[in-house]
Tab-separated table of C-alpha atoms and ligand atoms in Angstrom:
chain	number	residue	atom	x	y	z
A	1	MET	CA	6.380	76.012	126.445
A	2	THR	CA	8.916	73.220	126.909
A	3	PRO	CA	10.027	71.742	123.602
A	4	PRO	CA	9.150	68.126	122.832
A	5	THR	CA	11.861	65.816	124.129
A	6	ILE	CA	13.139	62.482	122.906
A	7	GLY	CA	15.981	60.079	123.736
A	8	LEU	CA	18.094	58.452	121.036
A	9	TYR	CA	20.352	55.466	121.641
A	10	GLY	CA	22.816	54.504	118.918
A	11	LEU	CA	24.934	57.130	117.180
A	12	GLY	CA	25.868	55.258	114.012
A	13	THR	CA	25.411	56.980	110.667
A	14	MET	CA	21.602	56.940	110.748
A	15	GLY	CA	21.276	57.664	114.469
A	16	ALA	CA	23.630	60.645	114.332
A	17	ALA	CA	21.851	62.078	111.284
A	18	LEU	CA	18.451	61.644	112.931
A	19	ALA	CA	19.658	63.298	116.159
A	20	LEU	CA	20.888	66.350	114.233
A	21	ASN	CA	17.631	66.552	112.281
A	22	LEU	CA	15.638	66.432	115.540
A	23	ALA	CA	17.784	69.124	117.166
A	24	GLU	CA	17.548	71.351	114.116
A	25	LYS	CA	13.738	71.118	114.126
A	26	GLY	CA	13.534	72.305	117.741
A	27	VAL	CA	13.254	68.933	119.484
A	28	ARG	CA	15.259	68.511	122.676
A	29	VAL	CA	17.410	65.400	122.148
A	30	HIS	CA	19.198	63.225	124.702
A	31	VAL	CA	21.711	60.832	123.191
A	32	ALA	CA	23.762	57.855	124.316
A	33	ASN	CA	25.753	55.107	122.659
A	34	ARG	CA	27.051	51.627	123.496
A	35	THR	CA	30.603	52.967	123.358
A	36	PRO	CA	30.417	56.288	125.251
A	37	SER	CA	33.398	57.822	123.397
A	38	ALA	CA	31.169	58.088	120.306
A	39	VAL	CA	28.948	60.505	122.239
A	40	LEU	CA	31.807	62.960	122.729
A	41	ARG	CA	32.842	62.716	119.094
A	42	PHE	CA	29.245	63.255	117.999
A	43	MET	CA	28.826	66.303	120.239
A	44	GLU	CA	31.998	67.845	118.830
A	45	LYS	CA	30.784	67.329	115.283
A	46	ALA	CA	27.275	68.662	116.042
A	47	GLY	CA	28.515	72.274	115.992
A	48	PRO	CA	25.930	74.851	117.099
A	49	LEU	CA	23.240	72.135	117.253
A	50	ALA	CA	25.097	70.625	120.248
A	51	GLU	CA	23.351	73.241	122.411
A	52	LYS	CA	20.049	71.446	121.834
A	53	ILE	CA	21.496	67.998	122.465
A	54	GLU	CA	22.467	66.455	125.756
A	55	GLY	CA	24.966	63.622	125.666
A	56	HIS	CA	24.923	60.824	128.263
A	57	GLN	CA	27.579	58.298	129.130
A	58	SER	CA	25.107	55.482	129.824
A	59	VAL	CA	21.619	54.246	129.014
A	60	GLU	CA	20.677	54.815	132.680
A	61	GLY	CA	21.720	58.463	132.387
A	62	LEU	CA	19.750	58.876	129.174
A	63	ILE	CA	16.577	57.346	130.609
A	64	ALA	CA	16.789	59.216	133.908
A	65	ALA	CA	17.038	62.548	132.049
A	66	LEU	CA	13.872	62.080	129.980
A	67	PRO	CA	10.482	63.448	131.014
A	68	THR	CA	7.728	60.815	131.324
A	69	PRO	CA	6.066	59.337	129.411
A	70	ARG	CA	9.426	58.741	127.782
A	71	LEU	CA	10.152	58.329	124.094
A	72	VAL	CA	13.360	56.408	123.448
A	73	VAL	CA	14.504	55.755	119.883
A	74	ALA	CA	16.891	52.829	119.463
A	75	MET	CA	18.983	53.179	116.309
A	76	ILE	CA	20.750	49.843	116.612
A	77	PRO	CA	20.516	46.609	114.623
A	78	SER	CA	16.972	45.281	114.910
A	79	THR	CA	18.256	41.760	115.534
A	80	ALA	CA	19.831	40.437	118.783
A	81	PRO	CA	21.147	43.881	119.859
A	82	MET	CA	17.569	45.181	119.998
A	83	ASP	CA	16.500	42.339	122.306
A	84	ALA	CA	19.602	42.928	124.452
A	85	PHE	CA	18.742	46.637	124.644
A	86	LEU	CA	15.191	45.796	125.746
A	87	ASP	CA	16.554	43.362	128.366
A	88	GLU	CA	18.555	46.248	129.744
A	89	VAL	CA	15.985	49.065	129.680
A	90	ILE	CA	12.680	47.433	130.584
A	91	ALA	CA	13.381	47.665	134.317
A	92	GLN	CA	14.445	51.293	134.018
A	93	LEU	CA	11.343	52.467	132.176
A	94	ALA	CA	8.011	53.457	133.696
A	95	PRO	CA	4.509	52.393	132.584
A	96	GLY	CA	3.442	54.420	129.552
A	97	ASP	CA	6.979	54.835	128.153
A	98	THR	CA	7.720	53.969	124.523
A	99	VAL	CA	10.730	52.352	122.870
A	100	ILE	CA	10.998	53.016	119.135
A	101	ASP	CA	12.905	50.706	116.773
A	102	ALA	CA	13.774	52.986	113.851
A	103	GLY	CA	15.802	50.400	111.900
A	104	ASN	CA	14.793	47.915	109.217
A	105	ALA	CA	13.226	45.143	111.276
A	106	ASP	CA	11.479	41.906	110.463
A	107	PHE	CA	7.917	42.857	111.416
A	108	HIS	CA	7.440	39.505	113.186
A	109	ASP	CA	10.145	40.605	115.644
A	110	THR	CA	8.382	43.935	116.076
A	111	ARG	CA	5.111	42.188	116.884
A	112	ARG	CA	6.845	39.923	119.383
A	113	ARG	CA	8.580	42.867	121.051
A	114	ALA	CA	5.342	44.857	121.237
A	115	VAL	CA	3.738	41.940	123.129
A	116	ARG	CA	6.739	41.710	125.426
A	117	LEU	CA	6.721	45.396	126.297
A	118	ALA	CA	2.945	45.467	126.723
A	119	GLU	CA	3.404	42.941	129.549
A	120	HIS	CA	5.258	45.734	131.368
A	121	ASP	CA	2.722	48.441	130.372
A	122	LEU	CA	5.290	49.765	127.929
A	123	HIS	CA	4.852	50.547	124.239
A	124	PHE	CA	7.008	49.296	121.409
A	125	VAL	CA	6.940	51.163	118.107
A	126	GLY	CA	8.278	49.877	114.797
A	127	LEU	CA	9.230	52.902	112.762
A	128	GLY	CA	10.298	52.398	109.170
A	129	VAL	CA	12.614	55.222	108.172
A	130	SER	CA	13.507	55.657	104.531
A	131	GLY	CA	15.857	57.998	102.733
A	132	GLY	CA	19.309	56.868	103.777
A	133	GLU	CA	21.635	59.170	105.672
A	134	GLU	CA	20.604	62.241	103.687
A	135	GLY	CA	16.946	61.578	104.442
A	136	ALA	CA	17.561	60.963	108.135
A	137	ARG	CA	19.463	64.251	108.347
A	138	ASN	CA	17.108	66.452	106.322
A	139	GLY	CA	13.743	64.736	106.115
A	140	PRO	CA	12.971	61.028	105.829
A	141	SER	CA	9.705	59.332	104.962
A	142	MET	CA	8.500	57.435	108.030
A	143	MET	CA	6.095	54.543	108.471
A	144	MET	CA	4.913	54.074	112.040
A	145	GLY	CA	3.366	51.023	113.643
A	146	GLY	CA	2.456	51.164	117.307
A	147	SER	CA	-0.170	52.164	119.826
A	148	ALA	CA	-2.326	55.276	119.545
A	149	GLU	CA	-0.796	56.502	122.831
A	150	SER	CA	2.719	56.312	121.383
A	151	TRP	CA	1.561	58.067	118.239
A	152	ALA	CA	0.129	60.917	120.329
A	153	GLY	CA	3.608	61.519	121.764
A	154	LEU	CA	5.505	60.931	118.553
A	155	GLU	CA	3.327	62.694	115.988
A	156	PRO	CA	4.354	66.267	116.883
A	157	ILE	CA	8.014	65.245	116.745
A	158	LEU	CA	7.922	63.117	113.612
A	159	THR	CA	5.906	65.613	111.582
A	160	ARG	CA	8.624	68.204	112.265
A	161	ILE	CA	11.496	66.062	111.047
A	162	ALA	CA	9.760	64.305	108.134
A	163	ALA	CA	10.219	65.088	104.456
A	164	GLN	CA	7.479	67.367	103.200
A	165	HIS	CA	5.553	66.875	99.985
A	166	GLU	CA	3.941	70.213	99.143
A	167	GLY	CA	3.511	70.899	102.841
A	168	ASP	CA	2.303	67.392	103.696
A	169	PRO	CA	4.681	65.669	106.149
A	170	CYS	CA	5.661	62.214	104.898
A	171	VAL	CA	4.876	60.294	108.061
A	172	ALA	CA	1.862	58.290	109.177
A	173	ARG	CA	0.741	55.710	111.672
A	174	PHE	CA	-0.421	52.665	109.745
A	175	GLY	CA	-1.608	50.448	112.548
A	176	PRO	CA	-0.406	48.714	115.685
A	177	ASP	CA	2.802	46.704	116.322
A	178	GLY	CA	4.477	45.583	113.084
A	179	ALA	CA	2.382	47.593	110.592
A	180	GLY	CA	5.002	50.310	110.048
A	181	HIS	CA	7.903	47.914	109.654
A	182	PHE	CA	5.829	45.828	107.254
A	183	VAL	CA	5.081	48.850	105.065
A	184	LYS	CA	8.803	49.703	105.118
A	185	THR	CA	9.696	46.132	104.132
A	186	VAL	CA	7.415	46.297	101.099
A	187	HIS	CA	8.859	49.728	100.291
A	188	ASN	CA	12.250	48.045	100.104
A	189	GLY	CA	10.893	45.207	97.973
A	190	ILE	CA	9.635	47.766	95.469
A	191	GLU	CA	13.035	49.481	95.756
A	192	TYR	CA	14.754	46.215	94.760
A	193	ALA	CA	12.465	45.728	91.734
A	194	ASP	CA	12.838	49.305	90.551
A	195	MET	CA	16.643	49.226	90.864
A	196	GLN	CA	16.861	45.962	88.944
A	197	MET	CA	14.501	47.224	86.228
A	198	ILE	CA	16.672	50.307	85.720
A	199	ALA	CA	19.768	48.076	85.584
A	200	GLU	CA	18.126	45.884	82.920
A	201	VAL	CA	17.304	48.878	80.742
A	202	TYR	CA	20.859	50.184	81.233
A	203	ASP	CA	22.155	46.825	79.990
A	204	LEU	CA	19.938	46.983	76.887
A	205	LEU	CA	20.934	50.545	76.065
A	206	ARG	CA	24.626	50.160	76.730
A	207	PHE	CA	25.408	46.694	75.431
A	208	GLY	CA	22.447	46.134	73.089
A	209	ALA	CA	22.258	49.532	71.476
A	210	GLY	CA	25.966	50.180	71.985
A	211	ARG	CA	25.550	53.589	73.604
A	212	ASP	CA	28.316	54.826	75.839
A	213	VAL	CA	27.781	55.151	79.568
A	214	ARG	CA	27.372	58.899	79.530
A	215	ALA	CA	24.789	58.696	76.745
A	216	VAL	CA	22.789	56.198	78.789
A	217	GLY	CA	23.033	58.554	81.772
A	218	LYS	CA	21.696	61.362	79.571
A	219	ILE	CA	18.740	59.219	78.483
A	220	PHE	CA	17.941	58.509	82.142
A	221	GLU	CA	18.277	62.210	82.896
A	222	GLY	CA	15.789	62.938	80.123
A	223	TRP	CA	13.348	60.321	81.451
A	224	ASN	CA	13.735	61.806	84.887
A	225	ALA	CA	12.312	65.056	83.558
A	226	GLY	CA	9.158	63.218	82.467
A	227	ARG	CA	6.711	60.565	83.622
A	228	LEU	CA	9.489	58.286	84.875
A	229	GLU	CA	10.780	60.896	87.283
A	230	SER	CA	12.053	59.217	90.442
A	231	TYR	CA	14.897	59.395	92.888
A	232	LEU	CA	16.342	56.094	91.681
A	233	MET	CA	16.291	57.264	88.051
A	234	GLU	CA	17.953	60.514	89.076
A	235	ILE	CA	20.772	58.919	91.059
A	236	THR	CA	21.390	56.335	88.339
A	237	ALA	CA	21.882	59.136	85.804
A	238	THR	CA	24.314	60.794	88.228
A	239	VAL	CA	26.209	57.561	88.924
A	240	LEU	CA	26.655	57.011	85.174
A	241	SER	CA	28.175	60.474	84.771
A	242	TYR	CA	31.238	59.539	86.859
A	243	ALA	CA	34.570	58.432	85.419
A	244	ASP	CA	37.514	56.982	87.293
A	245	ALA	CA	40.030	59.813	87.730
A	246	PRO	CA	43.286	58.094	86.728
A	247	THR	CA	41.966	55.879	83.930
A	248	ASN	CA	38.968	57.888	82.716
A	249	LEU	CA	37.026	54.620	82.531
A	250	PRO	CA	33.329	54.768	83.386
A	251	PHE	CA	33.343	54.420	87.153
A	252	VAL	CA	30.611	51.792	87.105
A	253	ASP	CA	32.946	49.501	85.149
A	254	LEU	CA	35.322	49.359	88.107
A	255	ILE	CA	32.696	48.031	90.510
A	256	GLU	CA	32.427	44.257	91.034
A	257	ASP	CA	29.079	43.021	89.733
A	258	ARG	CA	28.043	41.298	92.948
A	259	ALA	CA	25.060	42.992	94.612
A	260	GLY	CA	24.762	43.060	98.387
A	261	GLN	CA	21.513	42.680	100.257
A	262	LYS	CA	20.613	43.049	103.882
A	263	GLY	CA	17.417	41.064	103.686
A	264	THR	CA	14.430	43.367	103.312
A	265	GLY	CA	13.798	42.360	99.698
A	266	ARG	CA	13.928	38.716	100.713
A	267	TRP	CA	11.525	39.362	103.597
A	268	THR	CA	9.057	40.952	101.174
A	269	VAL	CA	9.109	37.865	98.995
A	270	ILE	CA	8.818	35.475	101.945
A	271	GLU	CA	5.882	37.383	103.416
A	272	ALA	CA	4.184	37.628	100.026
A	273	VAL	CA	4.305	33.860	99.654
A	274	ARG	CA	3.156	33.328	103.244
A	275	LEU	CA	0.171	35.545	102.517
A	276	GLY	CA	-0.756	33.468	99.461
A	277	GLN	CA	0.510	36.216	97.170
A	278	SER	CA	3.416	36.332	94.812
A	279	ALA	CA	5.289	39.488	93.978
A	280	THR	CA	7.146	38.089	90.993
A	281	MET	CA	8.884	41.325	90.041
A	282	ILE	CA	10.331	41.634	93.531
A	283	GLU	CA	11.210	37.923	93.528
A	284	ALA	CA	13.025	38.415	90.235
A	285	ALA	CA	15.019	41.295	91.679
A	286	VAL	CA	15.976	39.276	94.756
A	287	ALA	CA	16.956	36.374	92.491
A	288	ALA	CA	19.052	38.651	90.299
A	289	ARG	CA	20.994	39.814	93.364
A	290	ALA	CA	21.511	36.247	94.535
A	291	TRP	CA	22.706	35.123	91.073
A	292	SER	CA	24.998	38.147	90.884
A	293	ALA	CA	26.855	36.774	93.894
A	294	GLU	CA	27.718	33.588	91.963
A	295	LYS	CA	30.491	35.271	90.060
A	296	GLY	CA	32.727	32.217	89.709
A	297	LEU	CA	29.931	30.053	88.404
A	298	ARG	CA	28.896	32.676	85.867
A	299	ALA	CA	32.456	33.006	84.619
A	300	ARG	CA	32.676	29.228	84.255
A	301	ALA	CA	29.408	29.053	82.334
A	302	GLU	CA	30.561	31.882	80.088
A	303	GLU	CA	33.756	29.950	79.310
A	304	THR	CA	31.742	26.846	78.471
A	305	PHE	CA	28.811	28.305	76.563
A	306	GLY	CA	29.940	31.798	75.569
A	307	ALA	CA	28.373	35.114	76.454
A	308	ASP	CA	27.479	36.271	72.967
A	309	ARG	CA	24.626	38.646	72.582
A	310	ALA	CA	23.353	40.232	69.390
A	311	ALA	CA	23.128	43.979	68.812
A	312	LEU	CA	19.726	45.330	69.793
A	313	ASP	CA	18.808	48.895	69.032
A	314	LEU	CA	15.597	49.546	70.901
A	315	ASP	CA	13.824	52.869	70.495
A	316	VAL	CA	14.228	55.107	73.539
A	317	GLY	CA	10.545	56.068	73.548
A	318	LEU	CA	9.569	52.380	73.409
A	319	LEU	CA	11.761	51.639	76.452
A	320	GLU	CA	10.271	54.576	78.332
A	321	ARG	CA	6.703	53.394	77.729
A	322	ALA	CA	7.670	49.823	78.674
A	323	MET	CA	9.297	50.949	81.904
A	324	LEU	CA	6.359	53.088	82.907
A	325	ALA	CA	3.913	50.189	82.512
A	326	ALA	CA	6.328	47.903	84.383
A	327	ARG	CA	6.638	50.448	87.155
A	328	VAL	CA	2.837	50.530	87.567
A	329	LEU	CA	2.886	46.723	87.800
A	330	GLU	CA	5.727	46.753	90.323
A	331	TYR	CA	3.837	49.109	92.635
A	332	ALA	CA	0.664	47.105	91.974
A	333	GLN	CA	2.431	43.972	93.232
A	334	GLY	CA	3.719	45.802	96.303
A	335	PHE	CA	0.275	47.133	97.182
A	336	ARG	CA	-1.265	43.684	96.711
A	337	ILE	CA	1.037	42.358	99.441
A	338	LEU	CA	0.140	45.289	101.650
A	339	ALA	CA	-3.574	44.625	101.154
A	340	ALA	CA	-3.144	40.925	101.949
A	341	ALA	CA	-1.175	41.681	105.138
A	342	SER	CA	-3.708	44.293	106.133
A	343	ASP	CA	-6.462	41.655	106.000
A	344	GLN	CA	-4.362	38.996	107.690
A	345	TYR	CA	-3.299	41.172	110.629
A	346	ASP	CA	-6.366	43.416	110.697
A	347	TRP	CA	-4.242	46.543	110.280
A	348	ARG	CA	-6.573	48.467	107.941
A	349	LEU	CA	-3.624	49.856	106.011
A	350	ASP	CA	-4.581	52.917	104.015
A	351	PRO	CA	-3.057	52.600	100.510
A	352	VAL	CA	-3.750	56.261	99.745
A	353	ARG	CA	-1.743	57.436	102.734
A	354	ILE	CA	1.049	54.942	102.009
A	355	ALA	CA	1.387	56.294	98.464
A	356	GLU	CA	1.247	59.857	99.777
A	357	ILE	CA	4.025	59.467	102.316
A	358	TRP	CA	6.224	57.750	99.720
A	359	ARG	CA	6.108	60.887	97.524
A	360	ALA	CA	9.070	62.544	99.259
A	361	GLY	CA	12.021	61.566	101.410
A	362	CYS	CA	12.122	57.849	100.632
A	363	ILE	CA	14.175	55.872	98.147
A	364	ILE	CA	11.210	54.929	95.923
A	365	ARG	CA	9.819	58.451	95.658
A	366	ALA	CA	8.533	58.873	92.137
A	367	ARG	CA	6.209	61.091	90.177
A	368	LEU	CA	3.959	58.094	89.608
A	369	LEU	CA	3.028	58.042	93.306
A	370	ASP	CA	0.764	61.061	92.902
A	371	ASP	CA	-1.341	59.073	90.456
A	372	ILE	CA	-1.109	55.951	92.618
A	373	ALA	CA	-2.524	57.900	95.568
A	374	GLY	CA	-5.205	59.308	93.249
A	375	ALA	CA	-6.043	55.874	91.862
A	376	PHE	CA	-6.487	54.385	95.334
A	377	SER	CA	-8.622	57.292	96.496
A	378	GLU	CA	-10.914	56.705	93.508
A	379	GLY	CA	-11.110	53.013	94.447
A	380	PRO	CA	-9.721	51.040	91.476
A	381	PRO	CA	-11.768	48.047	90.218
A	382	GLU	CA	-11.137	44.985	92.439
A	383	GLY	CA	-8.757	47.220	94.440
A	384	GLN	CA	-6.125	46.656	91.738
A	385	LEU	CA	-3.863	49.466	90.656
A	386	PHE	CA	-3.377	48.101	87.142
A	387	LEU	CA	-7.163	48.273	86.576
A	388	ALA	CA	-7.378	51.926	87.629
A	389	PRO	CA	-8.894	54.043	84.845
A	390	ARG	CA	-6.179	56.637	85.304
A	391	PHE	CA	-3.562	54.075	84.312
A	392	SER	CA	-5.447	52.635	81.336
A	393	SER	CA	-3.593	54.683	78.705
A	394	VAL	CA	-0.241	53.952	80.387
A	395	MET	CA	-1.015	50.226	80.190
A	396	MET	CA	-2.516	50.309	76.675
A	397	GLU	CA	0.592	52.064	75.326
A	398	GLY	CA	3.073	50.451	77.662
A	399	ILE	CA	2.238	46.753	77.454
A	400	PRO	CA	2.885	46.397	73.702
A	401	ALA	CA	6.162	48.251	74.296
A	402	LEU	CA	7.019	45.973	77.206
A	403	ARG	CA	6.221	42.926	75.059
A	404	GLU	CA	8.488	44.146	72.283
A	405	VAL	CA	11.323	44.928	74.704
A	406	VAL	CA	11.105	41.580	76.491
A	407	THR	CA	10.770	39.439	73.357
A	408	ARG	CA	13.486	41.227	71.393
A	409	ALA	CA	15.774	41.165	74.434
A	410	ALA	CA	15.203	37.427	74.808
A	411	GLU	CA	15.889	36.809	71.107
A	412	ALA	CA	19.139	38.759	71.302
A	413	GLY	CA	20.234	37.030	74.536
A	414	TYR	CA	19.709	39.728	77.167
A	415	ALA	CA	18.333	38.765	80.571
A	416	THR	CA	15.470	40.939	81.794
A	417	PRO	CA	14.243	39.194	84.974
A	418	VAL	CA	12.083	42.036	86.277
A	419	LEU	CA	10.723	43.275	82.946
A	420	SER	CA	9.883	39.674	81.958
A	421	ALA	CA	8.178	39.087	85.306
A	422	ALA	CA	6.087	42.203	84.726
A	423	LEU	CA	4.919	40.979	81.339
A	424	THR	CA	4.138	37.494	82.631
A	425	PHE	CA	2.156	38.892	85.544
A	426	TRP	CA	0.148	41.021	83.141
A	427	ASP	CA	-0.478	38.167	80.704
A	428	VAL	CA	-1.636	35.867	83.504
A	429	MET	CA	-3.900	38.429	85.139
A	430	ARG	CA	-5.673	39.463	81.917
A	431	GLN	CA	-6.861	35.923	81.152
A	432	GLY	CA	-10.301	35.275	82.594
A	433	ARG	CA	-9.602	31.537	82.193
A	434	GLY	CA	-6.055	30.330	82.677
A	435	THR	CA	-4.248	27.002	82.856
A	436	ALA	CA	-5.238	25.957	86.387
A	437	ALA	CA	-7.983	23.570	85.214
A	438	LEU	CA	-5.261	21.216	84.052
A	439	ILE	CA	-3.370	21.614	87.338
A	440	GLN	CA	-6.556	20.633	89.157
A	441	ALA	CA	-6.966	17.582	86.927
A	442	GLN	CA	-3.371	16.522	87.607
A	443	ARG	CA	-3.827	16.976	91.364
A	444	ASP	CA	-6.971	14.927	91.302
A	445	PHE	CA	-5.373	12.232	89.159
A	446	PHE	CA	-2.411	11.583	91.439
A	447	GLY	CA	-3.890	12.462	94.805
A	448	ARG	CA	-7.702	12.468	94.574
A	449	HIS	CA	-7.638	16.120	95.618
A	450	GLY	CA	-10.918	16.917	93.930
A	451	PHE	CA	-11.962	20.001	91.972
A	452	GLU	CA	-14.894	22.297	91.310
A	453	ARG	CA	-16.705	22.152	87.965
A	454	THR	CA	-17.686	25.048	85.761
A	455	ASP	CA	-21.194	23.664	85.221
A	456	GLN	CA	-22.247	22.180	88.590
A	457	GLU	CA	-21.904	22.968	92.303
A	458	GLY	CA	-19.927	20.652	94.551
A	459	ASP	CA	-16.636	18.784	94.852
A	460	PHE	CA	-15.798	16.372	92.032
A	461	HIS	CA	-13.313	13.756	90.910
A	462	GLY	CA	-12.384	12.972	87.330
A	463	PRO	CA	-13.446	9.946	85.266
A	464	TRP	CA	-9.948	8.531	85.924
A	465	TRP	CA	-11.207	7.482	89.354
A	466	ARG	CA	-14.190	5.477	88.143
B	1	LIG	C1	15.822	53.225	102.626
B	1	LIG	C2	16.663	52.061	102.175
B	1	LIG	C3	17.509	51.610	103.321
B	1	LIG	C4	18.692	50.767	102.899
B	1	LIG	C5	18.311	49.412	102.417
B	1	LIG	C6	19.373	48.792	101.566
B	1	LIG	O1	14.614	53.123	102.483
B	1	LIG	O2	16.395	54.216	103.076
B	1	LIG	O3	15.841	51.014	101.753
B	1	LIG	O4	16.680	51.029	104.267
B	1	LIG	O5	19.424	51.429	101.934
B	1	LIG	O6	18.119	48.630	103.556
B	1	LIG	O7	19.065	47.482	101.531
B	1	LIG	P1	19.964	46.393	100.897
B	1	LIG	O8	21.290	46.480	101.563
B	1	LIG	O9	19.249	45.151	101.161
B	1	LIG	O10	20.071	46.747	99.445
């Protein structure tokens, strides 16, 4: 039987790693690159796997060598270069062929490109690939959006190269066009929130409780052996174990505190708001990155107002319980956006399968995801993760801990944007009657916007209009 065959254009870090993974799993791979010299270099580095890979000097060569219906992965920036690539290849492809964008793309672009290719009887797939270079090489988690026909061709290939969770390949088709890229975007939003939350707790332990960097790393290592187990917790513990060779200073102290961002966290927030949602923990994480970039301003404000903070020795168990509850809320916010988008775009996203394929290979893999998948398969009240019976003890124990952490941190002068957002979200959502009656009154007062009453049907105005 002939092995499944795929073309891959773009031999950057992720593309090269993916090509090697494909070859190793018995997929015949044809590769090409914008600068052809990179193909030769890649083939030299591929070692014995080069036998299963065919390098081409041009896109034409790559496309001509593929059996139809063709599968062509483009591992190039999902912005203008992707449109330029499509401009080039559309005429060379045959009806039924599929182009796969395996980068982080704005799902609106993916939807637009799917429409464009459909006009030529071609398929466009948005494939979210998570796990960084290591994942791409040895097993990523993959979120596919595209036609059923494309999935039929891709499934046997992607299940081979995906990360496995207890034998279950971490890849699924979530719907047509932009569904996969949307799920990946929200994955990254959760990634931002989780990273920021860990950084906040690091700050409290190191500068509040005065523990040295290695001790904080050890605490994280301990948590990683328990209910907070996750890839991000694990790598943070490892990062904190490094010292700078010549100075023996904690390595993290030598890194400028300005966080980069390529945009996926921001997209999550923008889409959440567009969908009438608000993922405040993700927003807080995006804000924290943006504020981190304002280094000069922060230094100026420190000079003017001082940066004093009081000592704050928080119990390690208390922090662990607080973080676990906050992590449930952070995933809950992510899944709320997914549910809203699913309704809006009629994708029928399956939250159980999303949680399942996030259990291995991706950056937000975490022990909690087993329970999240379980909670969604049981159907939590109102579809809300934080109401799931299996999380009730986590929330009952964790929320008082979260409250203590956030209030004591605030009193002592520590900023906890994500942990505070978690607590606020919880406190808003557990009030059957909130403050919006007064907002409605204000709106009616200045703009005659009208409101509903608690005791009568209809649209009303206040006595201020009589
Ligand atoms: C992944 C990561 C990956 C990448 C982020 C980083 O799932 O493998 O999310 O996609 O590391 O895009 O994003 P920022 O540069 O915005 O932090």
